[in-house]
PDB file of C-alpha atoms in Angstrom:
ATOM      1  CA  GLY A   1       2.600  36.123 177.273  1.00 67.00           C
ATOM      2  CA  ALA A   2       4.596  32.983 178.300  1.00 82.00           C
ATOM      3  CA  VAL A   3       7.784  32.633 176.292  1.00 90.00           C
ATOM      4  CA  VAL A   4       9.553  29.644 176.107  1.00 94.00           C
ATOM      5  CA  SER A   5      12.766  29.189 174.098  1.00 95.00           C
ATOM      6  CA  GLN A   6      15.245  26.726 172.672  1.00 97.00           C
ATOM      7  CA  HIS A   7      19.007  26.416 172.346  1.00 97.00           C
ATOM      8  CA  PRO A   8      20.368  26.139 170.125  1.00 97.00           C
ATOM      9  CA  SER A   9      18.809  27.109 166.850  1.00 96.00           C
ATOM     10  CA  ARG A  10      20.615  25.091 164.457  1.00 96.00           C
ATOM     11  CA  VAL A  11      23.157  22.307 164.855  1.00 97.00           C
ATOM     12  CA  ILE A  12      25.027  21.123 162.846  1.00 97.00           C
ATOM     13  CA  CYS A  13      26.760  17.526 163.550  1.00 96.00           C
ATOM     14  CA  LYS A  14      28.877  14.219 162.525  1.00 96.00           C
ATOM     15  CA  SER A  15      27.098  10.932 162.751  1.00 97.00           C
ATOM     16  CA  GLY A  16      27.411   9.263 166.379  1.00 96.00           C
ATOM     17  CA  THR A  17      27.529  12.259 168.146  1.00 97.00           C
ATOM     18  CA  SER A  18      25.640  13.039 170.535  1.00 97.00           C
ATOM     19  CA  VAL A  19      23.454  16.398 170.438  1.00 97.00           C
ATOM     20  CA  LYS A  20      21.581  17.970 173.675  1.00 97.00           C
ATOM     21  CA  ILE A  21      18.816  20.721 173.050  1.00 97.00           C
ATOM     22  CA  GLU A  22      17.694  22.128 176.105  1.00 97.00           C
ATOM     23  CA  CYS A  23      13.773  24.093 176.332  1.00 96.00           C
ATOM     24  CA  ARG A  24      13.383  26.861 179.030  1.00 96.00           C
ATOM     25  CA  SER A  25      10.321  28.899 180.272  1.00 93.00           C
ATOM     26  CA  LEU A  26      11.144  32.343 180.776  1.00 92.00           C
ATOM     27  CA  ASP A  27       8.380  33.397 183.111  1.00 88.00           C
ATOM     28  CA  PHE A  28       6.262  30.484 184.359  1.00 88.00           C
ATOM     29  CA  GLN A  29       6.625  26.739 185.835  1.00 89.00           C
ATOM     30  CA  ALA A  30       6.325  24.678 184.066  1.00 87.00           C
ATOM     31  CA  THR A  31       5.261  21.357 185.385  1.00 84.00           C
ATOM     32  CA  THR A  32       5.148  19.569 181.441  1.00 89.00           C
ATOM     33  CA  MET A  33       6.659  19.872 178.372  1.00 93.00           C
ATOM     34  CA  PHE A  34       6.629  18.320 174.915  1.00 94.00           C
ATOM     35  CA  TRP A  35       8.841  17.525 172.072  1.00 96.00           C
ATOM     36  CA  TYR A  36       7.960  17.179 169.179  1.00 96.00           C
ATOM     37  CA  ARG A  37       9.524  16.332 165.813  1.00 96.00           C
ATOM     38  CA  GLN A  38       8.666  18.001 162.112  1.00 93.00           C
ATOM     39  CA  PHE A  39      10.413  16.695 158.838  1.00 88.00           C
ATOM     40  CA  PRO A  40      10.359  18.954 156.077  1.00 84.00           C
ATOM     41  CA  LYS A  41       6.531  20.411 154.750  1.00 81.00           C
ATOM     42  CA  LYS A  42       5.431  17.951 157.652  1.00 86.00           C
ATOM     43  CA  SER A  43       3.300  18.256 160.521  1.00 88.00           C
ATOM     44  CA  LEU A  44       4.247  17.939 163.917  1.00 92.00           C
ATOM     45  CA  MET A  45       4.594  14.343 165.666  1.00 93.00           C
ATOM     46  CA  LEU A  46       4.565  14.350 169.338  1.00 93.00           C
ATOM     47  CA  MET A  47       7.398  12.693 170.367  1.00 95.00           C
ATOM     48  CA  ALA A  48       7.442  12.295 174.096  1.00 94.00           C
ATOM     49  CA  THR A  49       6.122  14.160 176.825  1.00 92.00           C
ATOM     50  CA  SER A  50       8.129  15.380 179.890  1.00 89.00           C
ATOM     51  CA  ASN A  51       7.030  16.033 183.298  1.00 86.00           C
ATOM     52  CA  GLU A  52       9.141  17.234 186.051  1.00 84.00           C
ATOM     53  CA  GLY A  53      11.437  15.391 188.345  1.00 83.00           C
ATOM     54  CA  SER A  54       9.942  11.809 187.257  1.00 84.00           C
ATOM     55  CA  LYS A  55      10.879   9.570 183.969  1.00 88.00           C
ATOM     56  CA  ALA A  56       9.052  11.158 180.577  1.00 91.00           C
ATOM     57  CA  THR A  57       6.413   9.644 178.388  1.00 92.00           C
ATOM     58  CA  TYR A  58       7.007   8.529 175.002  1.00 94.00           C
ATOM     59  CA  GLU A  59       4.964   7.789 171.748  1.00 93.00           C
ATOM     60  CA  GLN A  60       5.184   4.627 170.292  1.00 92.00           C
ATOM     61  CA  GLY A  61       7.861   4.242 167.659  1.00 93.00           C
ATOM     62  CA  VAL A  62       9.859   6.488 169.578  1.00 95.00           C
ATOM     63  CA  GLU A  63      13.231   5.396 170.677  1.00 94.00           C
ATOM     64  CA  LYS A  64      13.066   6.358 174.337  1.00 93.00           C
ATOM     65  CA  ASP A  65      17.192   5.491 174.265  1.00 95.00           C
ATOM     66  CA  LYS A  66      17.712   7.001 171.255  1.00 96.00           C
ATOM     67  CA  PHE A  67      16.280  10.351 172.149  1.00 97.00           C
ATOM     68  CA  LEU A  68      16.904  11.365 176.134  1.00 96.00           C
ATOM     69  CA  ILE A  69      15.374  13.581 177.943  1.00 94.00           C
ATOM     70  CA  ASN A  70      15.871  15.388 181.691  1.00 91.00           C
ATOM     71  CA  HIS A  71      13.142  18.101 183.164  1.00 89.00           C
ATOM     72  CA  ALA A  72      15.422  18.501 185.939  1.00 82.00           C
ATOM     73  CA  SER A  73      13.497  21.552 186.519  1.00 89.00           C
ATOM     74  CA  LEU A  74      10.122  23.527 186.621  1.00 89.00           C
ATOM     75  CA  THR A  75      11.522  25.392 183.662  1.00 93.00           C
ATOM     76  CA  LEU A  76      14.146  23.335 182.071  1.00 94.00           C
ATOM     77  CA  SER A  77      13.807  20.543 180.451  1.00 95.00           C
ATOM     78  CA  THR A  78      16.668  18.724 177.539  1.00 96.00           C
ATOM     79  CA  LEU A  79      16.147  16.293 174.811  1.00 97.00           C
ATOM     80  CA  THR A  80      19.244  14.728 173.762  1.00 97.00           C
ATOM     81  CA  VAL A  81      19.692  12.984 170.603  1.00 97.00           C
ATOM     82  CA  THR A  82      22.310  10.480 170.958  1.00 97.00           C
ATOM     83  CA  SER A  83      24.631   8.644 168.821  1.00 96.00           C
ATOM     84  CA  ALA A  84      22.894  10.656 165.604  1.00 96.00           C
ATOM     85  CA  HIS A  85      22.710   9.657 162.197  1.00 96.00           C
ATOM     86  CA  PRO A  86      21.809  11.564 159.058  1.00 96.00           C
ATOM     87  CA  GLU A  87      17.916  10.129 159.451  1.00 95.00           C
ATOM     88  CA  ASP A  88      17.354  12.312 163.109  1.00 96.00           C
ATOM     89  CA  SER A  89      18.114  15.290 160.829  1.00 96.00           C
ATOM     90  CA  SER A  90      15.071  17.162 161.434  1.00 95.00           C
ATOM     91  CA  PHE A  91      12.949  20.646 163.447  1.00 96.00           C
ATOM     92  CA  TYR A  92      12.614  20.029 166.665  1.00 97.00           C
ATOM     93  CA  ILE A  93      10.003  21.844 168.904  1.00 96.00           C
ATOM     94  CA  CYS A  94       9.646  21.554 172.304  1.00 96.00           C
ATOM     95  CA  SER A  95       6.570  23.450 174.542  1.00 94.00           C
ATOM     96  CA  ALA A  96       5.294  23.550 177.964  1.00 92.00           C
ATOM     97  CA  ARG A  97       2.420  23.996 179.611  1.00 84.00           C
ATOM     98  CA  ASP A  98       1.344  26.698 182.437  1.00 79.00           C
ATOM     99  CA  PRO A  99      -0.275  24.682 185.354  1.00 75.00           C
ATOM    100  CA  LEU A 100      -1.023  27.894 186.962  1.00 75.00           C
ATOM    101  CA  GLN A 101      -2.141  29.740 184.048  1.00 70.00           C
ATOM    102  CA  ALA A 102      -6.003  31.607 184.480  1.00 55.00           C
ATOM    103  CA  GLY A 103      -8.739  30.016 183.103  1.00 57.00           C
ATOM    104  CA  GLY A 104      -7.742  26.538 182.642  1.00 58.00           C
ATOM    105  CA  TYR A 105      -7.429  27.362 179.430  1.00 63.00           C
ATOM    106  CA  ASN A 106      -4.448  23.918 178.892  1.00 70.00           C
ATOM    107  CA  GLU A 107      -2.955  26.165 176.332  1.00 79.00           C
ATOM    108  CA  GLN A 108       0.603  25.474 175.318  1.00 85.00           C
ATOM    109  CA  PHE A 109       3.147  27.819 174.536  1.00 89.00           C
ATOM    110  CA  PHE A 110       5.991  26.999 172.054  1.00 92.00           C
ATOM    111  CA  GLY A 111       9.896  27.133 171.704  1.00 94.00           C
ATOM    112  CA  PRO A 112      11.326  28.726 167.984  1.00 94.00           C
ATOM    113  CA  GLY A 113      12.339  24.974 167.172  1.00 96.00           C
ATOM    114  CA  THR A 114      16.126  23.559 166.552  1.00 97.00           C
ATOM    115  CA  ARG A 115      16.857  22.602 163.102  1.00 96.00           C
ATOM    116  CA  LEU A 116      19.488  19.317 163.359  1.00 97.00           C
ATOM    117  CA  THR A 117      21.330  18.817 160.334  1.00 97.00           C
ATOM    118  CA  VAL A 118      23.941  15.179 160.560  1.00 97.00           C
ATOM    119  CA  LEU A 119      26.155  14.347 158.156  1.00 96.00           C
TER     120      LEU A 119
ATOM    121  CA  LYS B   1      -7.184   7.356 168.228  1.00 82.00           C
ATOM    122  CA  GLN B   2      -7.156  10.921 167.324  1.00 87.00           C
ATOM    123  CA  GLU B   3      -6.901  12.405 163.967  1.00 91.00           C
ATOM    124  CA  VAL B   4      -6.831  15.384 162.677  1.00 95.00           C
ATOM    125  CA  THR B   5      -7.161  16.486 159.340  1.00 95.00           C
ATOM    126  CA  GLN B   6      -7.107  19.678 157.298  1.00 96.00           C
ATOM    127  CA  ILE B   7      -8.247  20.549 154.113  1.00 92.00           C
ATOM    128  CA  PRO B   8      -6.806  22.099 151.585  1.00 92.00           C
ATOM    129  CA  ALA B   9      -3.329  20.581 151.964  1.00 93.00           C
ATOM    130  CA  ALA B  10      -2.248  23.787 149.773  1.00 95.00           C
ATOM    131  CA  LEU B  11      -3.831  27.707 148.721  1.00 95.00           C
ATOM    132  CA  SER B  12      -3.504  30.249 146.494  1.00 96.00           C
ATOM    133  CA  VAL B  13      -5.003  33.106 146.370  1.00 96.00           C
ATOM    134  CA  PRO B  14      -4.628  36.448 145.082  1.00 97.00           C
ATOM    135  CA  GLU B  15      -4.533  39.485 147.540  1.00 97.00           C
ATOM    136  CA  GLY B  16      -7.841  40.793 149.160  1.00 97.00           C
ATOM    137  CA  GLU B  17      -9.931  37.247 149.176  1.00 96.00           C
ATOM    138  CA  ASN B  18     -11.715  36.008 152.319  1.00 97.00           C
ATOM    139  CA  LEU B  19     -10.976  32.667 152.836  1.00 94.00           C
ATOM    140  CA  VAL B  20     -11.662  29.652 155.265  1.00 96.00           C
ATOM    141  CA  LEU B  21      -9.518  27.129 156.137  1.00 96.00           C
ATOM    142  CA  ASN B  22     -10.891  23.261 157.392  1.00 97.00           C
ATOM    143  CA  CYS B  23      -9.322  21.195 160.190  1.00 97.00           C
ATOM    144  CA  SER B  24     -11.254  17.854 160.784  1.00 97.00           C
ATOM    145  CA  PHE B  25     -11.074  15.520 164.057  1.00 96.00           C
ATOM    146  CA  THR B  26     -12.534  12.367 164.927  1.00 95.00           C
ATOM    147  CA  ASP B  27     -12.863  12.535 167.944  1.00 91.00           C
ATOM    148  CA  SER B  28     -15.401  14.884 169.423  1.00 90.00           C
ATOM    149  CA  ALA B  29     -14.014  14.565 172.986  1.00 89.00           C
ATOM    150  CA  ILE B  30     -11.700  17.620 173.066  1.00 90.00           C
ATOM    151  CA  TYR B  31      -9.874  20.330 175.788  1.00 87.00           C
ATOM    152  CA  ASN B  32     -10.039  22.688 173.191  1.00 90.00           C
ATOM    153  CA  LEU B  33      -8.595  23.779 169.624  1.00 94.00           C
ATOM    154  CA  GLN B  34      -5.748  26.159 168.607  1.00 94.00           C
ATOM    155  CA  TRP B  35      -4.983  27.551 165.450  1.00 96.00           C
ATOM    156  CA  PHE B  36      -0.994  28.529 164.605  1.00 96.00           C
ATOM    157  CA  ARG B  37       1.283  30.136 161.902  1.00 96.00           C
ATOM    158  CA  GLN B  38       4.302  28.676 160.814  1.00 94.00           C
ATOM    159  CA  ASP B  39       6.342  30.413 158.673  1.00 93.00           C
ATOM    160  CA  PRO B  40       9.096  28.532 156.639  1.00 89.00           C
ATOM    161  CA  GLY B  41      11.565  27.348 158.849  1.00 86.00           C
ATOM    162  CA  LYS B  42      10.023  28.920 161.771  1.00 89.00           C
ATOM    163  CA  GLY B  43       8.699  27.563 164.732  1.00 90.00           C
ATOM    164  CA  LEU B  44       4.632  28.170 165.724  1.00 92.00           C
ATOM    165  CA  THR B  45       3.247  31.058 166.439  1.00 92.00           C
ATOM    166  CA  SER B  46      -0.375  30.576 168.436  1.00 91.00           C
ATOM    167  CA  LEU B  47      -3.367  32.109 166.638  1.00 95.00           C
ATOM    168  CA  LEU B  48      -6.425  31.437 168.444  1.00 94.00           C
ATOM    169  CA  LEU B  49      -7.063  29.312 171.384  1.00 92.00           C
ATOM    170  CA  ILE B  50     -11.028  27.662 171.163  1.00 93.00           C
ATOM    171  CA  GLN B  51     -12.068  25.918 174.493  1.00 90.00           C
ATOM    172  CA  SER B  52     -14.365  22.884 173.914  1.00 89.00           C
ATOM    173  CA  SER B  53     -17.085  25.138 175.760  1.00 90.00           C
ATOM    174  CA  GLN B  54     -16.555  28.028 173.410  1.00 92.00           C
ATOM    175  CA  ARG B  55     -18.175  27.983 169.582  1.00 94.00           C
ATOM    176  CA  GLU B  56     -15.644  31.171 167.841  1.00 95.00           C
ATOM    177  CA  GLN B  57     -12.666  33.402 168.618  1.00 95.00           C
ATOM    178  CA  THR B  58     -12.235  36.579 166.408  1.00 96.00           C
ATOM    179  CA  SER B  59      -8.937  38.549 166.091  1.00 95.00           C
ATOM    180  CA  GLY B  60      -7.986  41.077 164.156  1.00 96.00           C
ATOM    181  CA  ARG B  61      -8.849  40.149 160.489  1.00 97.00           C
ATOM    182  CA  LEU B  62      -8.615  35.737 161.833  1.00 97.00           C
ATOM    183  CA  ASN B  63     -12.141  34.513 163.381  1.00 98.00           C
ATOM    184  CA  ALA B  64     -12.010  30.733 164.410  1.00 97.00           C
ATOM    185  CA  SER B  65     -14.812  28.413 164.943  1.00 97.00           C
ATOM    186  CA  LEU B  66     -15.367  25.309 166.259  1.00 97.00           C
ATOM    187  CA  ASP B  67     -18.028  22.559 165.953  1.00 96.00           C
ATOM    188  CA  LYS B  68     -17.007  19.966 168.681  1.00 93.00           C
ATOM    189  CA  SER B  69     -20.283  17.491 168.011  1.00 92.00           C
ATOM    190  CA  SER B  70     -19.305  17.486 163.725  1.00 95.00           C
ATOM    191  CA  GLY B  71     -15.870  17.414 164.636  1.00 95.00           C
ATOM    192  CA  ARG B  72     -14.521  20.526 162.540  1.00 97.00           C
ATOM    193  CA  SER B  73     -13.125  23.871 162.865  1.00 97.00           C
ATOM    194  CA  THR B  74     -12.857  26.017 160.064  1.00 97.00           C
ATOM    195  CA  LEU B  75     -10.044  29.505 160.241  1.00 97.00           C
ATOM    196  CA  TYR B  76     -11.858  32.441 158.278  1.00 97.00           C
ATOM    197  CA  ILE B  77      -8.921  34.670 157.404  1.00 97.00           C
ATOM    198  CA  ALA B  78     -10.694  38.517 156.230  1.00 97.00           C
ATOM    199  CA  ALA B  79      -8.749  40.835 153.389  1.00 97.00           C
ATOM    200  CA  SER B  80      -6.250  38.714 152.944  1.00 97.00           C
ATOM    201  CA  GLN B  81      -2.862  39.333 152.380  1.00 97.00           C
ATOM    202  CA  PRO B  82       0.855  38.562 151.150  1.00 97.00           C
ATOM    203  CA  GLY B  83       2.005  38.534 154.857  1.00 97.00           C
ATOM    204  CA  ASP B  84      -0.954  36.230 155.713  1.00 97.00           C
ATOM    205  CA  SER B  85       1.428  33.809 153.434  1.00 97.00           C
ATOM    206  CA  ALA B  86       2.407  30.447 156.033  1.00 97.00           C
ATOM    207  CA  THR B  87       1.332  27.566 156.759  1.00 96.00           C
ATOM    208  CA  TYR B  88      -2.006  26.842 158.920  1.00 97.00           C
ATOM    209  CA  LEU B  89      -1.858  23.725 161.513  1.00 96.00           C
ATOM    210  CA  CYS B  90      -4.627  23.668 163.774  1.00 97.00           C
ATOM    211  CA  ALA B  91      -3.873  20.664 167.078  1.00 95.00           C
ATOM    212  CA  VAL B  92      -6.489  19.406 169.462  1.00 93.00           C
ATOM    213  CA  THR B  93      -6.345  18.460 173.289  1.00 89.00           C
ATOM    214  CA  PRO B  94      -7.748  14.996 173.670  1.00 84.00           C
ATOM    215  CA  MET B  95     -10.214  14.567 176.431  1.00 78.00           C
ATOM    216  CA  ARG B  96     -10.045  10.507 176.419  1.00 62.00           C
ATOM    217  CA  ILE B  97      -6.219  10.621 177.554  1.00 60.00           C
ATOM    218  CA  SER B  98      -6.666  12.121 181.038  1.00 56.00           C
ATOM    219  CA  GLY B  99      -3.982  14.008 182.765  1.00 60.00           C
ATOM    220  CA  THR B 100      -1.406  14.098 179.494  1.00 66.00           C
ATOM    221  CA  TYR B 101      -2.690  17.649 177.716  1.00 76.00           C
ATOM    222  CA  LYS B 102      -1.375  16.241 174.805  1.00 84.00           C
ATOM    223  CA  TYR B 103      -1.647  18.064 171.148  1.00 90.00           C
ATOM    224  CA  ILE B 104      -2.419  16.346 167.528  1.00 92.00           C
ATOM    225  CA  PHE B 105      -2.009  18.362 165.268  1.00 94.00           C
ATOM    226  CA  GLY B 106      -3.614  18.668 162.091  1.00 95.00           C
ATOM    227  CA  THR B 107      -1.706  18.178 158.401  1.00 90.00           C
ATOM    228  CA  GLY B 108      -1.439  22.013 157.798  1.00 94.00           C
ATOM    229  CA  THR B 109      -3.054  23.772 154.789  1.00 96.00           C
ATOM    230  CA  ARG B 110       0.079  26.475 153.529  1.00 96.00           C
ATOM    231  CA  LEU B 111      -0.983  29.097 151.994  1.00 97.00           C
ATOM    232  CA  LYS B 112       0.026  31.747 149.759  1.00 97.00           C
ATOM    233  CA  VAL B 113      -1.359  34.615 148.885  1.00 97.00           C
ATOM    234  CA  LEU B 114      -0.536  36.705 145.562  1.00 96.00           C
ATOM    235  CA  ALA B 115       0.408  40.440 145.798  1.00 94.00           C
TER     236      ALA B 115
END
C-alpha cells in the first residue's frame, strides 16, 4: 500500500524559533497533501491543503504567515512553524492523496505524525 | 457546514464482547467515509473505507456500514480483544466542496477492552 513518511517524528524547540516538518509520499506521486493538527485527546483538525506547484489553501482561522507550507515536488510537502510559541505545541499529521489510485477511491494516506513541543 | 460526531466518546468493555461504534454526519453528500484507529501518541491506521455507493465493508473482525441518507455509519467489532484498545476515528469527504477532497474528522471514540 501507499506509504507516507514524516520527519522528524519528534521535535523540541525554544520559543521564537522556527521548525520545519517534512511529509513525503514514498511510492506514489501526490499532487495534493493535507496538514492536520491534533491537540491531546482531541480529533484531527485540517489546517491546510497543499497543492504541488501552487499556493496552499488554508482553513479558516489558520494563520498562513505562521504556518508556511511548501509543496515543491510531487513527493514532498513541508510545514514550517515560524516563531513557534508554547501554544503551537501539538501533534501534526500529514496525508497525501494518490490521484492515480485505481477506482477513484479518493483515499488519503496518513503519515505517522510529528510531535512538536515548544518550550 | 459538515459536522461529524461520534458516540460514545469513551467506551470500556470486557474482552470478548461485540461492540458498535457510531458515527453521524450532518450532510449526506459525501464521496466516502473512512474508519481509522489511533494508538496513544501515534499516527492513524486505516481500517475500512466505504465509497458513497457502497453500504458496507468488512475486514476480519471489523464491519463498517454506511447509511448515507440518514447520515450514519457504524463500526462493528466482533469478539473484542485488549489489543483493540485505541481511539477510533471516522472521517468523511464532503462532496459539496468540489475539487478539494478534504477529510472532516469525527470527535473520536476512546475504546478500552479489559482483559
